[in-house]
């Protein structure tokens, strides 16, 4: 999967952003579990998911502040 771009996130509603954060949190949990059991193949995905979550939360906070 490709990293989310800020421009793509800005057109989403706050509810859509929250749903996406939940989805990514679940993926992050699964990736951590895979890493712990030695089954993780794409190690870069862990970092990508973490940054996508941060990007989503940042833009959600900016939208809520308006």
PDB file of N, CA, C and O in Angstrom:
ATOM      1  N   UNK A   1       0.836  -1.185   0.000  1.00  0.00           N
ATOM      2  CA  UNK A   1       0.000   0.000   0.000  1.00  0.00           C
ATOM      3  C   UNK A   1       0.877   1.243   0.000  1.00  0.00           C
ATOM      4  O   UNK A   1       1.968   1.252   0.552  1.00  0.00           O
ATOM      5  N   UNK A   2       0.356   2.284  -0.612  1.00  0.00           N
ATOM      6  CA  UNK A   2       1.090   3.534  -0.678  1.00  0.00           C
ATOM      7  C   UNK A   2       0.761   4.388   0.540  1.00  0.00           C
ATOM      8  O   UNK A   2      -0.299   4.287   1.129  1.00  0.00           O
ATOM      9  N   UNK A   3       1.677   5.248   0.875  1.00  0.00           N
ATOM     10  CA  UNK A   3       1.452   6.176   1.977  1.00  0.00           C
ATOM     11  C   UNK A   3       0.371   7.171   1.585  1.00  0.00           C
ATOM     12  O   UNK A   3       0.231   7.538   0.419  1.00  0.00           O
ATOM     13  N   UNK A   4      -0.394   7.600   2.579  1.00  0.00           N
ATOM     14  CA  UNK A   4      -1.453   8.577   2.321  1.00  0.00           C
ATOM     15  C   UNK A   4      -0.818   9.950   2.159  1.00  0.00           C
ATOM     16  O   UNK A   4       0.136  10.286   2.846  1.00  0.00           O
ATOM     17  N   UNK A   5      -1.367  10.726   1.274  1.00  0.00           N
ATOM     18  CA  UNK A   5      -0.876  12.078   1.063  1.00  0.00           C
ATOM     19  C   UNK A   5      -1.773  13.054   1.825  1.00  0.00           C
ATOM     20  O   UNK A   5      -2.968  12.827   1.984  1.00  0.00           O
ATOM     21  N   UNK A   6      -1.200  14.132   2.289  1.00  0.00           N
ATOM     22  CA  UNK A   6      -1.935  15.115   3.072  1.00  0.00           C
ATOM     23  C   UNK A   6      -3.095  15.700   2.265  1.00  0.00           C
ATOM     24  O   UNK A   6      -4.172  15.950   2.806  1.00  0.00           O
ATOM     25  N   UNK A   7      -2.898  15.898   0.972  1.00  0.00           N
ATOM     26  CA  UNK A   7      -3.957  16.461   0.125  1.00  0.00           C
ATOM     27  C   UNK A   7      -5.155  15.522   0.063  1.00  0.00           C
ATOM     28  O   UNK A   7      -6.306  15.972   0.036  1.00  0.00           O
ATOM     29  N   UNK A   8      -4.907  14.206   0.061  1.00  0.00           N
ATOM     30  CA  UNK A   8      -6.001  13.232   0.047  1.00  0.00           C
ATOM     31  C   UNK A   8      -6.770  13.259   1.364  1.00  0.00           C
ATOM     32  O   UNK A   8      -7.986  13.100   1.391  1.00  0.00           O
ATOM     33  N   UNK A   9      -6.054  13.460   2.449  1.00  0.00           N
ATOM     34  CA  UNK A   9      -6.684  13.458   3.766  1.00  0.00           C
ATOM     35  C   UNK A   9      -7.507  14.723   3.975  1.00  0.00           C
ATOM     36  O   UNK A   9      -8.573  14.681   4.584  1.00  0.00           O
ATOM     37  N   UNK A  10      -7.051  15.840   3.456  1.00  0.00           N
ATOM     38  CA  UNK A  10      -7.729  17.116   3.680  1.00  0.00           C
ATOM     39  C   UNK A  10      -9.135  17.144   3.092  1.00  0.00           C
ATOM     40  O   UNK A  10      -9.978  17.897   3.570  1.00  0.00           O
ATOM     41  N   UNK A  11      -9.406  16.334   2.075  1.00  0.00           N
ATOM     42  CA  UNK A  11     -10.747  16.321   1.486  1.00  0.00           C
ATOM     43  C   UNK A  11     -11.695  15.396   2.242  1.00  0.00           C
ATOM     44  O   UNK A  11     -12.900  15.412   2.004  1.00  0.00           O
ATOM     45  N   UNK A  12     -11.169  14.617   3.185  1.00  0.00           N
ATOM     46  CA  UNK A  12     -11.987  13.705   3.984  1.00  0.00           C
ATOM     47  C   UNK A  12     -12.666  14.468   5.126  1.00  0.00           C
ATOM     48  O   UNK A  12     -12.168  15.500   5.581  1.00  0.00           O
ATOM     49  N   UNK A  13     -13.795  13.922   5.587  1.00  0.00           N
ATOM     50  CA  UNK A  13     -14.445  14.493   6.770  1.00  0.00           C
ATOM     51  C   UNK A  13     -13.736  13.964   8.007  1.00  0.00           C
ATOM     52  O   UNK A  13     -12.982  12.998   7.949  1.00  0.00           O
ATOM     53  N   UNK A  14     -14.012  14.598   9.143  1.00  0.00           N
ATOM     54  CA  UNK A  14     -13.388  14.174  10.395  1.00  0.00           C
ATOM     55  C   UNK A  14     -13.793  12.740  10.726  1.00  0.00           C
ATOM     56  O   UNK A  14     -12.977  11.947  11.203  1.00  0.00           O
ATOM     57  N   UNK A  15     -15.055  12.376  10.459  1.00  0.00           N
ATOM     58  CA  UNK A  15     -15.508  11.004  10.726  1.00  0.00           C
ATOM     59  C   UNK A  15     -14.774   9.998   9.851  1.00  0.00           C
ATOM     60  O   UNK A  15     -14.405   8.912  10.313  1.00  0.00           O
ATOM     61  N   UNK A  16     -14.567  10.344   8.597  1.00  0.00           N
ATOM     62  CA  UNK A  16     -13.832   9.454   7.697  1.00  0.00           C
ATOM     63  C   UNK A  16     -12.387   9.288   8.174  1.00  0.00           C
ATOM     64  O   UNK A  16     -11.827   8.192   8.115  1.00  0.00           O
ATOM     65  N   UNK A  17     -11.809  10.384   8.639  1.00  0.00           N
ATOM     66  CA  UNK A  17     -10.437  10.336   9.141  1.00  0.00           C
ATOM     67  C   UNK A  17     -10.371   9.429  10.368  1.00  0.00           C
ATOM     68  O   UNK A  17      -9.460   8.598  10.488  1.00  0.00           O
ATOM     69  N   UNK A  18     -11.334   9.569  11.276  1.00  0.00           N
ATOM     70  CA  UNK A  18     -11.356   8.729  12.480  1.00  0.00           C
ATOM     71  C   UNK A  18     -11.490   7.252  12.119  1.00  0.00           C
ATOM     72  O   UNK A  18     -10.838   6.395  12.731  1.00  0.00           O
ATOM     73  N   UNK A  19     -12.319   6.950  11.125  1.00  0.00           N
ATOM     74  CA  UNK A  19     -12.473   5.560  10.673  1.00  0.00           C
ATOM     75  C   UNK A  19     -11.163   5.027  10.106  1.00  0.00           C
ATOM     76  O   UNK A  19     -10.776   3.880  10.353  1.00  0.00           O
ATOM     77  N   UNK A  20     -10.476   5.861   9.347  1.00  0.00           N
ATOM     78  CA  UNK A  20      -9.206   5.455   8.744  1.00  0.00           C
ATOM     79  C   UNK A  20      -8.144   5.220   9.830  1.00  0.00           C
ATOM     80  O   UNK A  20      -7.354   4.285   9.742  1.00  0.00           O
ATOM     81  N   UNK A  21      -8.160   6.064  10.866  1.00  0.00           N
ATOM     82  CA  UNK A  21      -7.212   5.892  11.973  1.00  0.00           C
ATOM     83  C   UNK A  21      -7.466   4.549  12.662  1.00  0.00           C
ATOM     84  O   UNK A  21      -6.519   3.812  12.955  1.00  0.00           O
ATOM     85  N   UNK A  22      -8.726   4.212  12.893  1.00  0.00           N
ATOM     86  CA  UNK A  22      -9.052   2.927  13.513  1.00  0.00           C
ATOM     87  C   UNK A  22      -8.562   1.764  12.664  1.00  0.00           C
ATOM     88  O   UNK A  22      -7.997   0.792  13.186  1.00  0.00           O
ATOM     89  N   UNK A  23      -8.770   1.866  11.358  1.00  0.00           N
ATOM     90  CA  UNK A  23      -8.327   0.808  10.450  1.00  0.00           C
ATOM     91  C   UNK A  23      -6.812   0.636  10.509  1.00  0.00           C
ATOM     92  O   UNK A  23      -6.291  -0.485  10.581  1.00  0.00           O
ATOM     93  N   UNK A  24      -6.105   1.767  10.515  1.00  0.00           N
ATOM     94  CA  UNK A  24      -4.650   1.715  10.557  1.00  0.00           C
ATOM     95  C   UNK A  24      -4.134   1.220  11.911  1.00  0.00           C
ATOM     96  O   UNK A  24      -3.107   0.540  11.977  1.00  0.00           O
ATOM     97  N   UNK A  25      -4.835   1.552  12.992  1.00  0.00           N
ATOM     98  CA  UNK A  25      -4.444   1.063  14.312  1.00  0.00           C
ATOM     99  C   UNK A  25      -4.534  -0.464  14.361  1.00  0.00           C
ATOM    100  O   UNK A  25      -3.672  -1.133  14.944  1.00  0.00           O
ATOM    101  N   UNK A  26      -5.595  -1.013  13.744  1.00  0.00           N
ATOM    102  CA  UNK A  26      -5.734  -2.469  13.688  1.00  0.00           C
ATOM    103  C   UNK A  26      -4.603  -3.086  12.869  1.00  0.00           C
ATOM    104  O   UNK A  26      -4.035  -4.113  13.250  1.00  0.00           O
ATOM    105  N   UNK A  27      -4.282  -2.446  11.744  1.00  0.00           N
ATOM    106  CA  UNK A  27      -3.185  -2.940  10.916  1.00  0.00           C
ATOM    107  C   UNK A  27      -1.869  -2.870  11.694  1.00  0.00           C
ATOM    108  O   UNK A  27      -1.046  -3.793  11.629  1.00  0.00           O
ATOM    109  N   UNK A  28      -1.681  -1.787  12.437  1.00  0.00           N
ATOM    110  CA  UNK A  28      -0.466  -1.617  13.217  1.00  0.00           C
ATOM    111  C   UNK A  28      -0.341  -2.730  14.264  1.00  0.00           C
ATOM    112  O   UNK A  28       0.749  -3.290  14.463  1.00  0.00           O
ATOM    113  N   UNK A  29      -1.450  -3.066  14.900  1.00  0.00           N
ATOM    114  CA  UNK A  29      -1.430  -4.159  15.880  1.00  0.00           C
ATOM    115  C   UNK A  29      -1.031  -5.467  15.206  1.00  0.00           C
ATOM    116  O   UNK A  29      -0.189  -6.215  15.714  1.00  0.00           O
ATOM    117  N   UNK A  30      -1.624  -5.752  14.041  1.00  0.00           N
ATOM    118  CA  UNK A  30      -1.299  -6.987  13.317  1.00  0.00           C
ATOM    119  C   UNK A  30       0.163  -7.017  12.887  1.00  0.00           C
ATOM    120  O   UNK A  30       0.811  -8.069  12.959  1.00  0.00           O
ATOM    121  N   UNK A  31       0.689  -5.874  12.469  1.00  0.00           N
ATOM    122  CA  UNK A  31       2.092  -5.808  12.071  1.00  0.00           C
ATOM    123  C   UNK A  31       3.022  -6.062  13.261  1.00  0.00           C
ATOM    124  O   UNK A  31       4.018  -6.764  13.141  1.00  0.00           O
ATOM    125  N   UNK A  32       2.663  -5.486  14.412  1.00  0.00           N
ATOM    126  CA  UNK A  32       3.473  -5.717  15.614  1.00  0.00           C
ATOM    127  C   UNK A  32       3.438  -7.194  16.002  1.00  0.00           C
ATOM    128  O   UNK A  32       4.452  -7.771  16.408  1.00  0.00           O
ATOM    129  N   UNK A  33       2.281  -7.806  15.882  1.00  0.00           N
ATOM    130  CA  UNK A  33       2.145  -9.224  16.203  1.00  0.00           C
ATOM    131  C   UNK A  33       2.981 -10.068  15.243  1.00  0.00           C
ATOM    132  O   UNK A  33       3.666 -11.008  15.668  1.00  0.00           O
ATOM    133  N   UNK A  34       2.933  -9.727  13.958  1.00  0.00           N
ATOM    134  CA  UNK A  34       3.721 -10.458  12.965  1.00  0.00           C
ATOM    135  C   UNK A  34       5.219 -10.312  13.239  1.00  0.00           C
ATOM    136  O   UNK A  34       5.993 -11.264  13.100  1.00  0.00           O
ATOM    137  N   UNK A  35       5.621  -9.101  13.629  1.00  0.00           N
ATOM    138  CA  UNK A  35       7.039  -8.879  13.914  1.00  0.00           C
ATOM    139  C   UNK A  35       7.480  -9.707  15.118  1.00  0.00           C
ATOM    140  O   UNK A  35       8.564 -10.294  15.124  1.00  0.00           O
ATOM    141  N   UNK A  36       6.624  -9.789  16.129  1.00  0.00           N
ATOM    142  CA  UNK A  36       6.960 -10.542  17.336  1.00  0.00           C
ATOM    143  C   UNK A  36       7.080 -12.035  17.053  1.00  0.00           C
ATOM    144  O   UNK A  36       7.882 -12.723  17.682  1.00  0.00           O
ATOM    145  N   UNK A  37       6.293 -12.526  16.109  1.00  0.00           N
ATOM    146  CA  UNK A  37       6.325 -13.958  15.793  1.00  0.00           C
ATOM    147  C   UNK A  37       7.274 -14.274  14.647  1.00  0.00           C
ATOM    148  O   UNK A  37       7.368 -15.420  14.229  1.00  0.00           O
ATOM    149  N   UNK A  38       7.942 -13.253  14.118  1.00  0.00           N
ATOM    150  CA  UNK A  38       8.907 -13.472  13.052  1.00  0.00           C
ATOM    151  C   UNK A  38       8.297 -13.700  11.685  1.00  0.00           C
ATOM    152  O   UNK A  38       8.949 -14.223  10.793  1.00  0.00           O
ATOM    153  N   UNK A  39       7.060 -13.288  11.484  1.00  0.00           N
ATOM    154  CA  UNK A  39       6.379 -13.498  10.216  1.00  0.00           C
ATOM    155  C   UNK A  39       6.299 -12.245   9.354  1.00  0.00           C
ATOM    156  O   UNK A  39       5.760 -12.281   8.254  1.00  0.00           O
ATOM    157  N   UNK A  40       6.831 -11.132   9.844  1.00  0.00           N
ATOM    158  CA  UNK A  40       6.727  -9.862   9.122  1.00  0.00           C
ATOM    159  C   UNK A  40       7.705  -9.839   7.954  1.00  0.00           C
ATOM    160  O   UNK A  40       8.907 -10.032   8.131  1.00  0.00           O
ATOM    161  N   UNK A  41       7.175  -9.624   6.756  1.00  0.00           N
ATOM    162  CA  UNK A  41       8.020  -9.580   5.564  1.00  0.00           C
ATOM    163  C   UNK A  41       8.362  -8.153   5.167  1.00  0.00           C
ATOM    164  O   UNK A  41       9.498  -7.853   4.825  1.00  0.00           O
ATOM    165  N   UNK A  42       7.370  -7.260   5.184  1.00  0.00           N
ATOM    166  CA  UNK A  42       7.601  -5.879   4.773  1.00  0.00           C
ATOM    167  C   UNK A  42       7.798  -5.014   6.021  1.00  0.00           C
ATOM    168  O   UNK A  42       6.841  -4.444   6.546  1.00  0.00           O
ATOM    169  N   UNK A  43       9.023  -4.913   6.480  1.00  0.00           N
ATOM    170  CA  UNK A  43       9.293  -4.178   7.709  1.00  0.00           C
ATOM    171  C   UNK A  43       9.060  -2.674   7.565  1.00  0.00           C
ATOM    172  O   UNK A  43       8.777  -1.993   8.547  1.00  0.00           O
ATOM    173  N   UNK A  44       9.161  -2.153   6.370  1.00  0.00           N
ATOM    174  CA  UNK A  44       8.963  -0.715   6.143  1.00  0.00           C
ATOM    175  C   UNK A  44       7.511  -0.310   6.363  1.00  0.00           C
ATOM    176  O   UNK A  44       7.215   0.853   6.643  1.00  0.00           O
ATOM    177  N   UNK A  45       6.591  -1.273   6.258  1.00  0.00           N
ATOM    178  CA  UNK A  45       5.165  -0.965   6.423  1.00  0.00           C
ATOM    179  C   UNK A  45       4.857  -0.484   7.839  1.00  0.00           C
ATOM    180  O   UNK A  45       3.965   0.340   8.034  1.00  0.00           O
ATOM    181  N   UNK A  46       5.597  -0.967   8.834  1.00  0.00           N
ATOM    182  CA  UNK A  46       5.383  -0.553  10.223  1.00  0.00           C
ATOM    183  C   UNK A  46       5.576   0.962  10.339  1.00  0.00           C
ATOM    184  O   UNK A  46       4.744   1.667  10.898  1.00  0.00           O
ATOM    185  N   UNK A  47       6.664   1.449   9.785  1.00  0.00           N
ATOM    186  CA  UNK A  47       6.969   2.884   9.824  1.00  0.00           C
ATOM    187  C   UNK A  47       5.949   3.678   9.024  1.00  0.00           C
ATOM    188  O   UNK A  47       5.504   4.747   9.452  1.00  0.00           O
ATOM    189  N   UNK A  48       5.557   3.158   7.875  1.00  0.00           N
ATOM    190  CA  UNK A  48       4.598   3.836   7.005  1.00  0.00           C
ATOM    191  C   UNK A  48       3.243   3.987   7.693  1.00  0.00           C
ATOM    192  O   UNK A  48       2.639   5.063   7.657  1.00  0.00           O
ATOM    193  N   UNK A  49       2.784   2.943   8.351  1.00  0.00           N
ATOM    194  CA  UNK A  49       1.501   2.985   9.054  1.00  0.00           C
ATOM    195  C   UNK A  49       1.561   3.980  10.201  1.00  0.00           C
ATOM    196  O   UNK A  49       0.636   4.772  10.401  1.00  0.00           O
ATOM    197  N   UNK A  50       2.667   3.950  10.945  1.00  0.00           N
ATOM    198  CA  UNK A  50       2.809   4.865  12.077  1.00  0.00           C
ATOM    199  C   UNK A  50       2.753   6.318  11.618  1.00  0.00           C
ATOM    200  O   UNK A  50       2.092   7.163  12.234  1.00  0.00           O
ATOM    201  N   UNK A  51       3.403   6.612  10.516  1.00  0.00           N
ATOM    202  CA  UNK A  51       3.405   7.987   9.997  1.00  0.00           C
ATOM    203  C   UNK A  51       2.056   8.379   9.407  1.00  0.00           C
ATOM    204  O   UNK A  51       1.635   9.532   9.527  1.00  0.00           O
ATOM    205  N   UNK A  52       1.363   7.425   8.779  1.00  0.00           N
ATOM    206  CA  UNK A  52       0.024   7.705   8.261  1.00  0.00           C
ATOM    207  C   UNK A  52      -0.936   8.053   9.401  1.00  0.00           C
ATOM    208  O   UNK A  52      -1.744   8.977   9.279  1.00  0.00           O
ATOM    209  N   UNK A  53      -0.836   7.318  10.506  1.00  0.00           N
ATOM    210  CA  UNK A  53      -1.684   7.608  11.660  1.00  0.00           C
ATOM    211  C   UNK A  53      -1.405   9.015  12.178  1.00  0.00           C
ATOM    212  O   UNK A  53      -2.331   9.787  12.451  1.00  0.00           O
ATOM    213  N   UNK A  54      -0.138   9.372  12.287  1.00  0.00           N
ATOM    214  CA  UNK A  54       0.229  10.711  12.758  1.00  0.00           C
ATOM    215  C   UNK A  54      -0.293  11.784  11.810  1.00  0.00           C
ATOM    216  O   UNK A  54      -0.801  12.818  12.249  1.00  0.00           O
ATOM    217  N   UNK A  55      -0.166  11.534  10.514  1.00  0.00           N
ATOM    218  CA  UNK A  55      -0.638  12.488   9.505  1.00  0.00           C
ATOM    219  C   UNK A  55      -2.155  12.673   9.615  1.00  0.00           C
ATOM    220  O   UNK A  55      -2.665  13.797   9.581  1.00  0.00           O
ATOM    221  N   UNK A  56      -2.880  11.568   9.766  1.00  0.00           N
ATOM    222  CA  UNK A  56      -4.338  11.637   9.895  1.00  0.00           C
ATOM    223  C   UNK A  56      -4.742  12.395  11.156  1.00  0.00           C
ATOM    224  O   UNK A  56      -5.626  13.257  11.122  1.00  0.00           O
ATOM    225  N   UNK A  57      -4.088  12.096  12.267  1.00  0.00           N
ATOM    226  CA  UNK A  57      -4.431  12.755  13.529  1.00  0.00           C
ATOM    227  C   UNK A  57      -4.132  14.249  13.474  1.00  0.00           C
ATOM    228  O   UNK A  57      -4.900  15.058  14.010  1.00  0.00           O
ATOM    229  N   UNK A  58      -3.047  14.621  12.832  1.00  0.00           N
ATOM    230  CA  UNK A  58      -2.675  16.029  12.728  1.00  0.00           C
ATOM    231  C   UNK A  58      -3.725  16.811  11.942  1.00  0.00           C
ATOM    232  O   UNK A  58      -4.184  17.872  12.368  1.00  0.00           O
ATOM    233  N   UNK A  59      -4.133  16.265  10.808  1.00  0.00           N
ATOM    234  CA  UNK A  59      -5.112  16.972   9.975  1.00  0.00           C
ATOM    235  C   UNK A  59      -6.479  16.984  10.646  1.00  0.00           C
ATOM    236  O   UNK A  59      -7.209  17.980  10.574  1.00  0.00           O
ATOM    237  N   UNK A  60      -6.833  15.897  11.344  1.00  0.00           N
ATOM    238  CA  UNK A  60      -8.104  15.863  12.077  1.00  0.00           C
ATOM    239  C   UNK A  60      -8.124  16.950  13.152  1.00  0.00           C
ATOM    240  O   UNK A  60      -9.132  17.638  13.334  1.00  0.00           O
ATOM    241  N   UNK A  61      -7.009  17.109  13.855  1.00  0.00           N
ATOM    242  CA  UNK A  61      -6.920  18.128  14.894  1.00  0.00           C
ATOM    243  C   UNK A  61      -7.041  19.525  14.305  1.00  0.00           C
ATOM    244  O   UNK A  61      -7.706  20.406  14.852  1.00  0.00           O
ATOM    245  N   UNK A  62      -6.425  19.731  13.128  1.00  0.00           N
ATOM    246  CA  UNK A  62      -6.520  21.034  12.473  1.00  0.00           C
ATOM    247  C   UNK A  62      -7.959  21.326  12.055  1.00  0.00           C
ATOM    248  O   UNK A  62      -8.423  22.454  12.199  1.00  0.00           O
ATOM    249  N   UNK A  63      -8.659  20.309  11.558  1.00  0.00           N
ATOM    250  CA  UNK A  63     -10.047  20.507  11.129  1.00  0.00           C
ATOM    251  C   UNK A  63     -10.949  20.794  12.325  1.00  0.00           C
ATOM    252  O   UNK A  63     -11.855  21.618  12.231  1.00  0.00           O
ATOM    253  N   UNK A  64     -10.711  20.096  13.441  1.00  0.00           N
ATOM    254  CA  UNK A  64     -11.523  20.308  14.631  1.00  0.00           C
ATOM    255  C   UNK A  64     -11.292  21.682  15.230  1.00  0.00           C
ATOM    256  O   UNK A  64     -12.183  22.264  15.859  1.00  0.00           O
ATOM    257  N   UNK A  65     -10.103  22.242  15.040  1.00  0.00           N
ATOM    258  CA  UNK A  65      -9.760  23.550  15.594  1.00  0.00           C
ATOM    259  C   UNK A  65     -10.442  24.687  14.834  1.00  0.00           C
ATOM    260  O   UNK A  65     -10.606  25.780  15.369  1.00  0.00           O
ATOM    261  N   UNK A  66     -10.847  24.427  13.601  1.00  0.00           N
ATOM    262  CA  UNK A  66     -11.470  25.475  12.782  1.00  0.00           C
ATOM    263  C   UNK A  66     -12.873  25.776  13.241  1.00  0.00           C
ATOM    264  O   UNK A  66     -13.568  25.023  13.811  1.00  0.00           O
TER     265      UNK A  66
END
